[in-house]
Coordinates of C-alpha atoms and ligand atoms in Angstrom, one line a residue:
M164 CA -16.4 -1.5 -14.3
Q165 CA -18.3 -2.3 -10.8
Y166 CA -18.2 -5.2 -8.7
D167 CA -19.1 -6.4 -5.4
I168 CA -15.6 -7.2 -4.0
L169 CA -11.8 -6.2 -5.2
I170 CA -8.9 -8.8 -4.0
V171 CA -5.7 -6.4 -4.8
G172 CA -2.5 -9.5 -4.6
A173 CA -2.4 -13.3 -5.5
G174 CA -0.2 -14.4 -2.7
V175 CA -1.7 -17.1 -0.1
A176 CA -3.7 -14.3 1.7
G177 CA -5.8 -12.8 -1.5
L178 CA -6.4 -16.5 -3.1
Y179 CA -7.2 -17.8 0.2
A180 CA -10.2 -15.2 0.9
A181 CA -10.9 -15.6 -2.7
L182 CA -11.5 -18.8 -2.1
N183 CA -14.1 -18.6 0.8
I184 CA -16.0 -15.9 -1.6
P185 CA -18.6 -17.6 -3.6
P186 CA -18.8 -16.9 -7.1
S187 CA -22.3 -16.0 -6.7
K188 CA -20.4 -12.9 -6.2
K189 CA -19.0 -10.4 -8.4
V190 CA -15.2 -10.5 -7.6
L191 CA -12.4 -9.4 -9.5
L192 CA -8.8 -10.4 -8.4
I193 CA -5.9 -7.8 -9.2
N194 CA -2.6 -8.6 -9.7
K195 CA 0.4 -6.6 -10.0
T196 CA 2.5 -8.5 -12.6
R197 CA 2.5 -12.1 -13.2
P198 CA 0.2 -14.4 -10.8
W199 CA 3.8 -16.3 -9.3
E200 CA 5.2 -12.4 -8.6
C201 CA 4.4 -12.8 -4.7
N202 CA 6.3 -13.6 -1.7
T203 CA 4.2 -16.6 -1.5
Y204 CA 5.7 -18.5 -4.5
Y205 CA 9.0 -18.2 -2.2
A206 CA 7.9 -19.3 0.9
Q207 CA 10.0 -22.5 1.7
G208 CA 9.8 -23.6 5.2
G209 CA 6.3 -24.3 5.6
V210 CA 2.9 -23.9 7.1
T211 CA 2.9 -23.7 11.1
T212 CA -0.2 -25.8 12.9
A213 CA -1.0 -26.7 16.3
R214 CA 0.0 -30.3 16.5
D215 CA -3.0 -31.4 18.7
E216 CA -5.3 -29.6 21.1
A217 CA -2.4 -29.6 23.6
D218 CA 0.3 -28.2 21.1
I219 CA -1.6 -24.6 21.0
P220 CA -0.6 -23.1 23.9
V221 CA 2.9 -24.3 23.5
H222 CA 2.7 -22.7 19.9
I223 CA 1.0 -20.1 21.4
A224 CA 4.0 -19.8 24.2
D225 CA 6.9 -19.9 21.1
T226 CA 4.9 -17.3 19.5
L227 CA 4.9 -14.7 22.5
E228 CA 8.3 -15.4 23.6
A229 CA 10.1 -15.0 19.9
G230 CA 7.4 -11.7 19.5
A231 CA 9.3 -10.2 22.4
G232 CA 6.2 -8.5 24.6
M233 CA 5.0 -7.3 21.5
C234 CA 2.2 -9.7 20.4
N235 CA -1.8 -9.0 20.4
E236 CA -2.1 -11.8 22.3
E237 CA -6.3 -12.1 21.5
A238 CA -4.9 -12.3 17.7
V239 CA -2.1 -14.9 18.8
H240 CA -4.6 -16.9 20.2
V241 CA -6.8 -16.7 17.0
L242 CA -3.8 -18.2 15.2
S243 CA -3.2 -21.6 16.7
E244 CA -6.9 -22.1 17.7
T245 CA -7.6 -21.5 14.2
S246 CA -4.6 -23.3 12.6
R247 CA -5.8 -27.2 12.9
E248 CA -9.0 -26.0 11.4
V249 CA -7.7 -24.2 8.1
V250 CA -5.2 -27.1 7.4
R251 CA -7.6 -29.9 7.6
D252 CA -9.7 -27.1 5.1
L253 CA -6.4 -27.2 2.7
I254 CA -6.4 -31.3 2.7
E255 CA -10.0 -31.6 2.5
R256 CA -9.8 -29.2 -0.5
G257 CA -6.9 -32.0 -1.2
F258 CA -3.8 -30.1 -0.7
A259 CA -1.4 -32.2 -0.6
F260 CA 1.5 -31.6 2.3
D261 CA 4.5 -34.2 2.4
R262 CA 4.0 -37.4 4.4
A263 CA 5.5 -40.3 4.8
E264 CA 5.4 -43.4 3.4
D265 CA 2.8 -44.6 5.7
G266 CA 0.5 -41.4 5.3
R267 CA 1.5 -39.5 8.5
L268 CA 2.0 -35.9 7.7
L269 CA 5.7 -35.0 8.1
Y270 CA 6.6 -32.0 10.6
T271 CA 9.7 -30.1 11.3
K272 CA 11.0 -27.7 12.8
E273 CA 12.2 -24.4 12.6
A274 CA 14.1 -21.7 15.1
A275 CA 12.5 -20.7 18.3
H276 CA 9.8 -23.1 17.6
S277 CA 9.5 -25.9 20.9
A278 CA 8.1 -28.8 18.9
D279 CA 8.2 -30.2 15.0
R280 CA 5.2 -28.6 13.9
I281 CA 5.8 -27.4 10.5
L282 CA 3.8 -28.8 7.7
H283 CA 5.6 -28.6 4.0
A284 CA 5.2 -29.7 0.4
G285 CA 7.3 -30.3 -1.9
G286 CA 10.3 -30.6 0.4
D287 CA 11.5 -27.3 0.2
A288 CA 8.4 -25.8 -2.3
T289 CA 6.0 -25.2 -0.1
G290 CA 5.0 -21.6 -0.6
R291 CA 5.1 -22.5 -4.5
Y292 CA 2.8 -25.2 -4.3
L293 CA 0.3 -24.0 -1.8
H294 CA 0.2 -20.9 -4.3
H295 CA -0.4 -23.4 -7.7
F296 CA -2.9 -25.1 -5.5
L297 CA -4.9 -22.0 -4.5
L298 CA -4.7 -20.6 -7.8
R299 CA -5.9 -23.5 -9.8
N300 CA -8.8 -23.7 -7.2
N301 CA -9.5 -19.8 -7.7
P302 CA -13.3 -19.3 -8.7
H303 CA -13.3 -15.7 -9.5
P304 CA -11.8 -13.9 -12.2
M305 CA -7.9 -12.3 -12.0
L306 CA -6.6 -9.0 -14.0
A307 CA -3.4 -9.3 -14.1
N308 CA -0.4 -6.8 -14.9
A309 CA -2.8 -4.0 -13.3
T310 CA -0.3 -2.1 -10.8
V311 CA -2.8 -0.3 -7.6
I312 CA -1.7 3.5 -7.7
D313 CA -4.7 4.7 -5.8
L314 CA -7.6 3.7 -3.6
L315 CA -11.0 5.4 -4.5
I316 CA -12.8 6.4 -1.0
E317 CA -16.0 8.9 -0.5
E318 CA -16.4 10.1 2.6
G319 CA -14.6 7.4 4.7
Q320 CA -16.3 4.6 2.3
V321 CA -13.9 2.4 0.2
C322 CA -15.4 2.9 -3.4
G323 CA -12.5 1.0 -5.7
V324 CA -9.0 1.4 -7.1
E325 CA -7.3 3.0 -10.1
V326 CA -4.9 0.9 -11.9
L327 CA -2.2 1.4 -14.4
H328 CA -3.0 -1.6 -16.6
K329 CA -1.5 -1.8 -20.1
G330 CA -0.1 1.7 -20.3
E331 CA -3.8 2.9 -19.5
R332 CA -5.1 4.1 -16.2
K333 CA -8.5 2.7 -15.5
Q334 CA -10.9 2.9 -12.3
I335 CA -12.3 -0.3 -11.2
L336 CA -15.3 0.4 -9.0
A337 CA -16.5 -2.3 -6.1
R338 CA -18.7 -2.0 -2.5
Q339 CA -15.3 -4.0 -0.9
V340 CA -12.1 -4.0 -1.1
I341 CA -9.7 -6.6 0.3
I342 CA -5.4 -5.5 0.4
A343 CA -3.6 -8.3 -0.2
S344 CA -0.4 -6.9 -1.4
G345 CA 2.1 -8.1 0.5
G346 CA 5.2 -6.3 2.3
V347 CA 8.0 -4.0 1.4
G348 CA 10.9 -5.9 0.4
S349 CA 12.3 -4.1 -2.6
L350 CA 12.9 -0.5 -0.5
Y351 CA 15.7 -2.8 0.2
R352 CA 18.7 -3.5 -1.7
F353 CA 19.5 -7.3 -0.4
H354 CA 16.1 -9.1 -0.1
T355 CA 14.5 -12.3 0.0
N356 CA 11.1 -11.4 -1.9
A357 CA 9.4 -11.3 -4.8
Y358 CA 10.7 -8.0 -7.1
S359 CA 7.3 -6.9 -7.5
I360 CA 7.0 -6.4 -3.8
S361 CA 7.2 -2.5 -2.8
G362 CA 5.3 -1.1 -0.4
D363 CA 3.2 0.4 -2.9
I364 CA -0.1 0.2 -0.7
Q365 CA 1.4 1.1 2.4
G366 CA 2.6 4.4 0.5
I367 CA -0.9 5.0 -0.7
C368 CA -2.1 4.7 3.0
V369 CA 0.1 7.5 3.9
E370 CA -0.8 10.0 1.6
K371 CA -4.4 8.7 2.9
G372 CA -3.9 9.0 6.3
I373 CA -5.1 5.2 6.9
P374 CA -2.9 4.2 10.1
L375 CA 0.2 1.9 9.6
E376 CA 1.6 0.5 12.5
H377 CA 4.5 -1.3 13.7
M378 CA 6.5 0.1 10.9
E379 CA 10.2 -0.2 12.7
M380 CA 9.2 -4.0 12.7
M381 CA 11.2 -5.2 8.8
Q382 CA 12.6 -8.5 9.5
F383 CA 15.8 -10.0 8.3
H384 CA 16.4 -13.8 7.4
P385 CA 19.9 -14.6 8.8
T386 CA 21.1 -17.2 6.2
V387 CA 20.7 -15.9 2.5
Y388 CA 23.0 -16.7 -0.4
I389 CA 23.9 -13.6 -1.8
G390 CA 26.3 -14.2 -4.5
N391 CA 23.8 -14.8 -7.5
Q392 CA 23.1 -11.4 -9.4
S393 CA 19.6 -10.5 -9.0
V394 CA 18.1 -8.7 -6.3
R395 CA 16.1 -11.4 -5.2
K396 CA 18.4 -13.2 -3.0
Q397 CA 18.5 -17.1 -2.7
L398 CA 16.8 -17.9 0.2
L399 CA 17.9 -20.6 3.1
S400 CA 15.2 -21.8 4.9
E401 CA 15.5 -21.9 8.6
A402 CA 14.2 -25.8 8.3
L403 CA 17.9 -26.0 7.0
R404 CA 19.3 -25.3 10.5
G405 CA 16.1 -27.2 11.7
E406 CA 17.0 -30.4 10.7
G407 CA 20.9 -30.0 11.2
A408 CA 22.8 -27.4 9.2
R409 CA 25.4 -25.8 11.1
I410 CA 26.5 -21.4 10.5
E411 CA 30.5 -21.4 11.0
D412 CA 33.1 -18.8 9.9
E413 CA 35.7 -18.8 7.5
D414 CA 37.6 -21.2 10.0
G415 CA 35.0 -23.7 10.6
Y416 CA 34.3 -22.0 14.5
R417 CA 30.5 -22.0 15.4
F418 CA 30.2 -18.8 16.8
L419 CA 26.8 -18.7 17.4
Q420 CA 27.1 -20.4 20.7
D421 CA 29.1 -17.3 21.9
Y422 CA 25.9 -14.6 21.4
D423 CA 22.8 -17.2 22.6
P424 CA 23.4 -21.0 23.7
R425 CA 20.4 -22.2 21.4
G426 CA 23.2 -21.2 18.4
E427 CA 21.3 -22.3 15.5
L428 CA 17.5 -22.2 16.5
A429 CA 17.8 -19.0 18.1
P430 CA 15.2 -16.8 17.3
R431 CA 16.2 -15.2 14.0
D432 CA 16.5 -11.8 14.9
I433 CA 19.3 -12.7 17.3
V434 CA 20.8 -15.0 14.6
S435 CA 20.9 -12.2 12.0
R436 CA 22.2 -10.0 14.6
A437 CA 25.3 -12.3 15.6
L438 CA 26.1 -12.3 11.9
F439 CA 25.9 -8.8 11.4
D440 CA 28.6 -8.4 14.4
Y441 CA 30.3 -11.1 13.4
R442 CA 31.4 -10.2 10.6
K443 CA 31.8 -6.4 11.4
K444 CA 34.4 -7.3 14.2
T445 CA 36.0 -10.0 12.4
K446 CA 35.6 -9.6 8.7
K447 CA 35.5 -13.3 8.2
Q448 CA 33.4 -15.1 6.0
I449 CA 30.4 -16.8 6.8
Y450 CA 29.1 -20.2 5.9
L451 CA 26.0 -22.3 6.1
S452 CA 27.3 -26.2 6.2
F453 CA 25.2 -29.1 5.6
E454 CA 27.9 -31.6 6.5
D455 CA 25.6 -33.7 8.6
F456 CA 23.1 -34.8 6.3
D457 CA 23.1 -37.6 4.5
P458 CA 23.2 -36.3 1.1
E459 CA 20.4 -38.9 -0.4
Y460 CA 18.1 -37.4 2.3
F461 CA 19.3 -33.7 1.7
H462 CA 17.9 -33.6 -2.2
R463 CA 14.9 -35.4 -1.1
R464 CA 14.4 -33.3 1.7
F465 CA 15.5 -29.8 0.0
P466 CA 15.2 -30.5 -4.4
N467 CA 15.1 -27.3 -4.9
I468 CA 17.7 -25.5 -2.6
S469 CA 20.1 -28.5 -3.7
E470 CA 19.2 -27.9 -7.5
N471 CA 19.6 -23.8 -7.0
L472 CA 22.9 -24.6 -5.7
R473 CA 24.2 -26.9 -7.5
N474 CA 23.1 -25.0 -10.7
M475 CA 25.5 -22.1 -9.2
G476 CA 28.4 -24.5 -8.8
Y477 CA 28.3 -26.0 -5.5
A478 CA 28.7 -29.8 -4.6
I479 CA 26.1 -30.4 -2.0
P480 CA 25.3 -31.1 0.7
K481 CA 29.3 -31.3 0.7
D482 CA 30.3 -28.1 -0.1
R483 CA 29.6 -24.9 2.5
V484 CA 27.7 -21.9 1.2
P485 CA 28.9 -18.1 2.0
I486 CA 25.6 -16.5 3.3
S487 CA 24.3 -13.3 4.8
P488 CA 21.0 -12.0 6.5
A489 CA 18.8 -9.9 3.9
F490 CA 15.5 -8.3 4.2
H491 CA 12.7 -11.0 4.4
Y492 CA 9.5 -10.0 5.9
A493 CA 7.6 -7.1 7.2
I494 CA 6.0 -7.6 10.7
G495 CA 4.6 -3.6 9.8
G496 CA 1.9 -2.4 8.1
I497 CA -1.9 -1.6 7.9
K498 CA -3.5 -1.5 10.6
T499 CA -6.2 -4.0 11.1
D500 CA -8.5 -5.7 13.2
L501 CA -8.7 -9.4 13.7
E502 CA -11.3 -9.4 10.4
G503 CA -9.3 -7.6 8.8
H504 CA -11.0 -4.5 9.1
V505 CA -8.9 -1.0 8.0
E506 CA -9.6 1.5 11.0
G507 CA -12.1 4.9 9.2
V508 CA -12.2 3.7 5.9
K509 CA -15.8 1.5 5.7
G510 CA -15.8 -1.8 2.9
L511 CA -11.7 -1.6 3.4
F512 CA -9.5 -4.8 4.8
A513 CA -6.0 -5.4 4.7
V514 CA -4.6 -9.4 5.3
G515 CA -1.9 -10.9 4.8
E516 CA 1.6 -9.4 5.1
V517 CA 0.6 -6.0 4.1
A518 CA -1.5 -5.4 7.5
S519 CA -1.2 -5.7 11.2
T520 CA -2.4 -7.3 13.8
G521 CA -0.2 -7.3 15.9
V522 CA 0.3 -11.2 15.5
H523 CA 3.9 -11.3 15.2
G524 CA 4.9 -8.6 17.6
A525 CA 8.4 -7.7 17.2
N526 CA 9.4 -10.4 15.6
R527 CA 7.6 -13.5 13.5
L528 CA 8.2 -16.5 14.6
A529 CA 9.2 -18.6 11.6
S530 CA 6.8 -19.6 9.1
N531 CA 3.7 -18.4 11.0
S532 CA 2.7 -15.9 8.2
L533 CA 1.7 -18.6 5.4
L534 CA -0.6 -19.5 8.7
E535 CA -1.2 -16.3 9.1
G536 CA -2.7 -15.7 5.6
L537 CA -4.6 -18.4 5.8
V538 CA -6.3 -17.6 9.1
F539 CA -7.2 -13.9 8.6
A540 CA -8.0 -14.1 5.2
R541 CA -10.9 -16.3 5.9
R542 CA -12.1 -14.1 8.8
A543 CA -11.9 -10.8 6.6
A544 CA -14.2 -13.2 3.9
D545 CA -16.6 -14.0 6.4
A546 CA -17.0 -10.3 7.6
V547 CA -17.1 -9.4 3.8
L548 CA -19.9 -11.6 3.4
S549 CA -21.4 -10.4 6.3
E550 CA -21.5 -6.8 5.4
E551 CA -21.9 -6.4 1.9
G552 CA -21.0 -3.0 1.5
S553 CA -22.2 -0.3 -0.2
R554 CA -22.2 1.2 -3.5
C555 CA -20.5 4.8 -4.1
L556 CA -22.3 7.1 -6.3
G557 CA -19.4 9.6 -6.6
Y558 CA -17.3 10.7 -9.7
F559 CA -13.4 10.2 -9.1
P560 CA -11.3 12.8 -11.0
V561 CA -8.0 10.5 -13.0
N562 CA -5.1 10.6 -11.0
R563 CA -2.9 13.0 -13.1
E564 CA 0.5 12.7 -11.6
P565 CA 2.9 11.3 -13.5
L566 CA 3.7 7.9 -12.7
F567 CA 7.5 7.5 -14.2
L568 CA 9.9 10.5 -14.6
E569 CA 13.7 10.3 -15.3
G570 CA 15.5 10.1 -12.8
D571 CA 13.7 7.8 -10.9
K572 CA 15.1 4.7 -11.2
E573 CA 18.4 6.0 -9.8
K574 CA 16.4 7.8 -6.8
K575 CA 14.9 3.8 -6.3
E576 CA 18.2 2.1 -6.2
R577 CA 19.6 5.3 -3.7
L578 CA 17.0 4.3 -1.7
R579 CA 17.3 0.6 -1.8
R580 CA 21.0 1.4 -0.4
I581 CA 20.2 3.9 2.2
M582 CA 17.4 1.1 3.7
W583 CA 20.1 -1.4 3.5
K584 CA 22.8 1.0 5.4
H585 CA 20.6 2.4 8.0
V586 CA 17.5 0.5 8.3
S587 CA 18.1 -3.0 8.8
I588 CA 19.8 -5.0 11.6
V589 CA 21.7 -2.5 13.6
R590 CA 20.1 1.3 14.0
T591 CA 21.4 4.4 14.8
T592 CA 20.0 7.8 15.8
E593 CA 22.6 9.3 13.4
G594 CA 21.8 7.0 10.2
L595 CA 17.8 7.1 10.7
K596 CA 18.4 10.9 10.5
E597 CA 20.2 10.5 7.7
A598 CA 18.1 7.9 6.0
C599 CA 14.9 10.8 7.0
E600 CA 16.7 13.6 5.2
E601 CA 17.5 11.8 2.5
I602 CA 14.2 10.1 1.6
E603 CA 13.0 13.9 1.9
A604 CA 15.0 15.4 0.0
M605 CA 14.3 12.4 -2.8
L606 CA 10.6 13.1 -2.2
R607 CA 10.8 16.8 -3.2
P608 CA 9.4 17.5 -6.8
P609 CA 9.5 16.5 -9.8
I610 CA 9.3 12.4 -9.2
G611 CA 6.7 10.0 -10.4
R612 CA 4.0 8.6 -8.5
L613 CA 5.0 5.2 -8.1
L614 CA 8.6 6.4 -6.6
K615 CA 6.4 8.6 -4.1
L616 CA 4.6 6.1 -3.2
R617 CA 7.8 3.6 -1.9
L618 CA 9.6 6.8 -0.2
L619 CA 6.0 7.7 1.8
T620 CA 6.3 3.9 2.9
A621 CA 10.5 3.9 3.9
R622 CA 10.0 7.3 5.5
E623 CA 7.0 5.9 7.5
I624 CA 9.6 3.2 8.4
V625 CA 12.5 5.4 8.9
R626 CA 10.2 7.7 11.3
A627 CA 8.9 4.5 13.2
A628 CA 12.5 3.7 13.8
L629 CA 13.4 7.1 15.1
A630 CA 10.2 6.9 17.2
R631 CA 11.1 3.9 19.0
T632 CA 14.2 4.4 20.9
E633 CA 14.8 1.5 23.0
S634 CA 15.6 -2.3 21.7
V635 CA 13.0 -4.8 20.7
G636 CA 12.7 -8.0 18.5
V637 CA 14.0 -7.1 15.1
H638 CA 14.2 -3.5 15.9
F639 CA 17.9 -3.1 17.5
R640 CA 19.3 0.3 18.3
E641 CA 22.6 1.0 19.0
S642 CA 22.4 4.7 19.5
Ligands
LIG775 C1 12.3 -20.2 5.8 O1 12.0 -21.1 5.1 O2 13.4 -20.1 6.5 C2 11.1 -18.9 5.6 C3 10.0 -19.1 6.7 C4 9.7 -17.9 7.2 O3 10.2 -16.7 6.6 O4 8.9 -18.4 8.3

């Protein structure tokens, strides 16, 4: 199978890249499980956009401030300066953001934004609506249930990928490959991600010496309902706090003010750490309260959250809901330039959560990620089209490592517990070293390849966390 372009991943970044590549190109999208198992599908909040020209410098300033001095400023300028253009493009193609009765676009606010500049769709289902829209408009074929198990590279040129599809290993060749496979959620015990997101391709990069960067920067969302049984936990969008939801302890005390005068609207690293610290010190249960909302407005504005919580037995908005932080977003990833080029491998690109352009610095500003997916996917698509790529002539022996072995499942669970205990909101040298040793031990053969890739990615996160001895943004070192 020989293609011009392969796109690995069918979330916002993969699908928007696909939309920007004409059908005259032979393109294949590869998707690990079912097309909707991606983080985009579960995104609630929305798509940030500069409201107008005057808002661009303000959006940039908010992004840089949240990023705690570690953003790539050029990337942030590109993000904000292109935001209106990609939003216009979506609207012109027929995507319906929520509007008021008089037709005005509705904007909401989330933490650390100094203006209401987040567009949403379906109330609190922006990701699902956007994903459905992009899938419907995708002009290229898609191969579902295909797990990438290797990147094919010959003399510094990407040649395609090897996948596991319907129990068989297959090589799919291409002149150019865009990786848009998402973050690392399944490495953590509690997370808000699609279950298929497990950092496999970051692990392949470790094997191949392809640089990852800022892997210590893992973002935790402060308001997650973790009472449901599944590994993926129920996100309670930051837009709830942006519009008046309160965080309180079991006695109704709003302790966040003791940590930061911005309270519920402080950046999410600060809120997550405050929750972690308060719970540790007081052992009190923490809640999200929606008491100040008008019930009719709440159900209309947040229909999915409302329905999900009601299904779990809560009378919303009257009842408050117990919350905890959970892993949410990988800021670090495959190091790229602003066109998505991956250093050292011709024809290889990465975009979206799997990539690190430096746009989020040490702490991603809420709802900048769908925007990032759109902006940088389009830039990568433009670069792919202008460069063509070259065809490899080589022969690649099939990777013979066993993919799964008995005992992998138990180690996968152990890894999740280790990452949650030692590599989450508050980190210590001792804990990180222990995590590193445990991961090294689990990496000893025999293990299946898919577990090995997760472990390599996890080890990279731990090593990066150990190497950064100071606290910055989401990376907090207690010792
Ligand atoms: C949310 O709705 O709180 C998530 C938004 C984001 O992660 O950017």
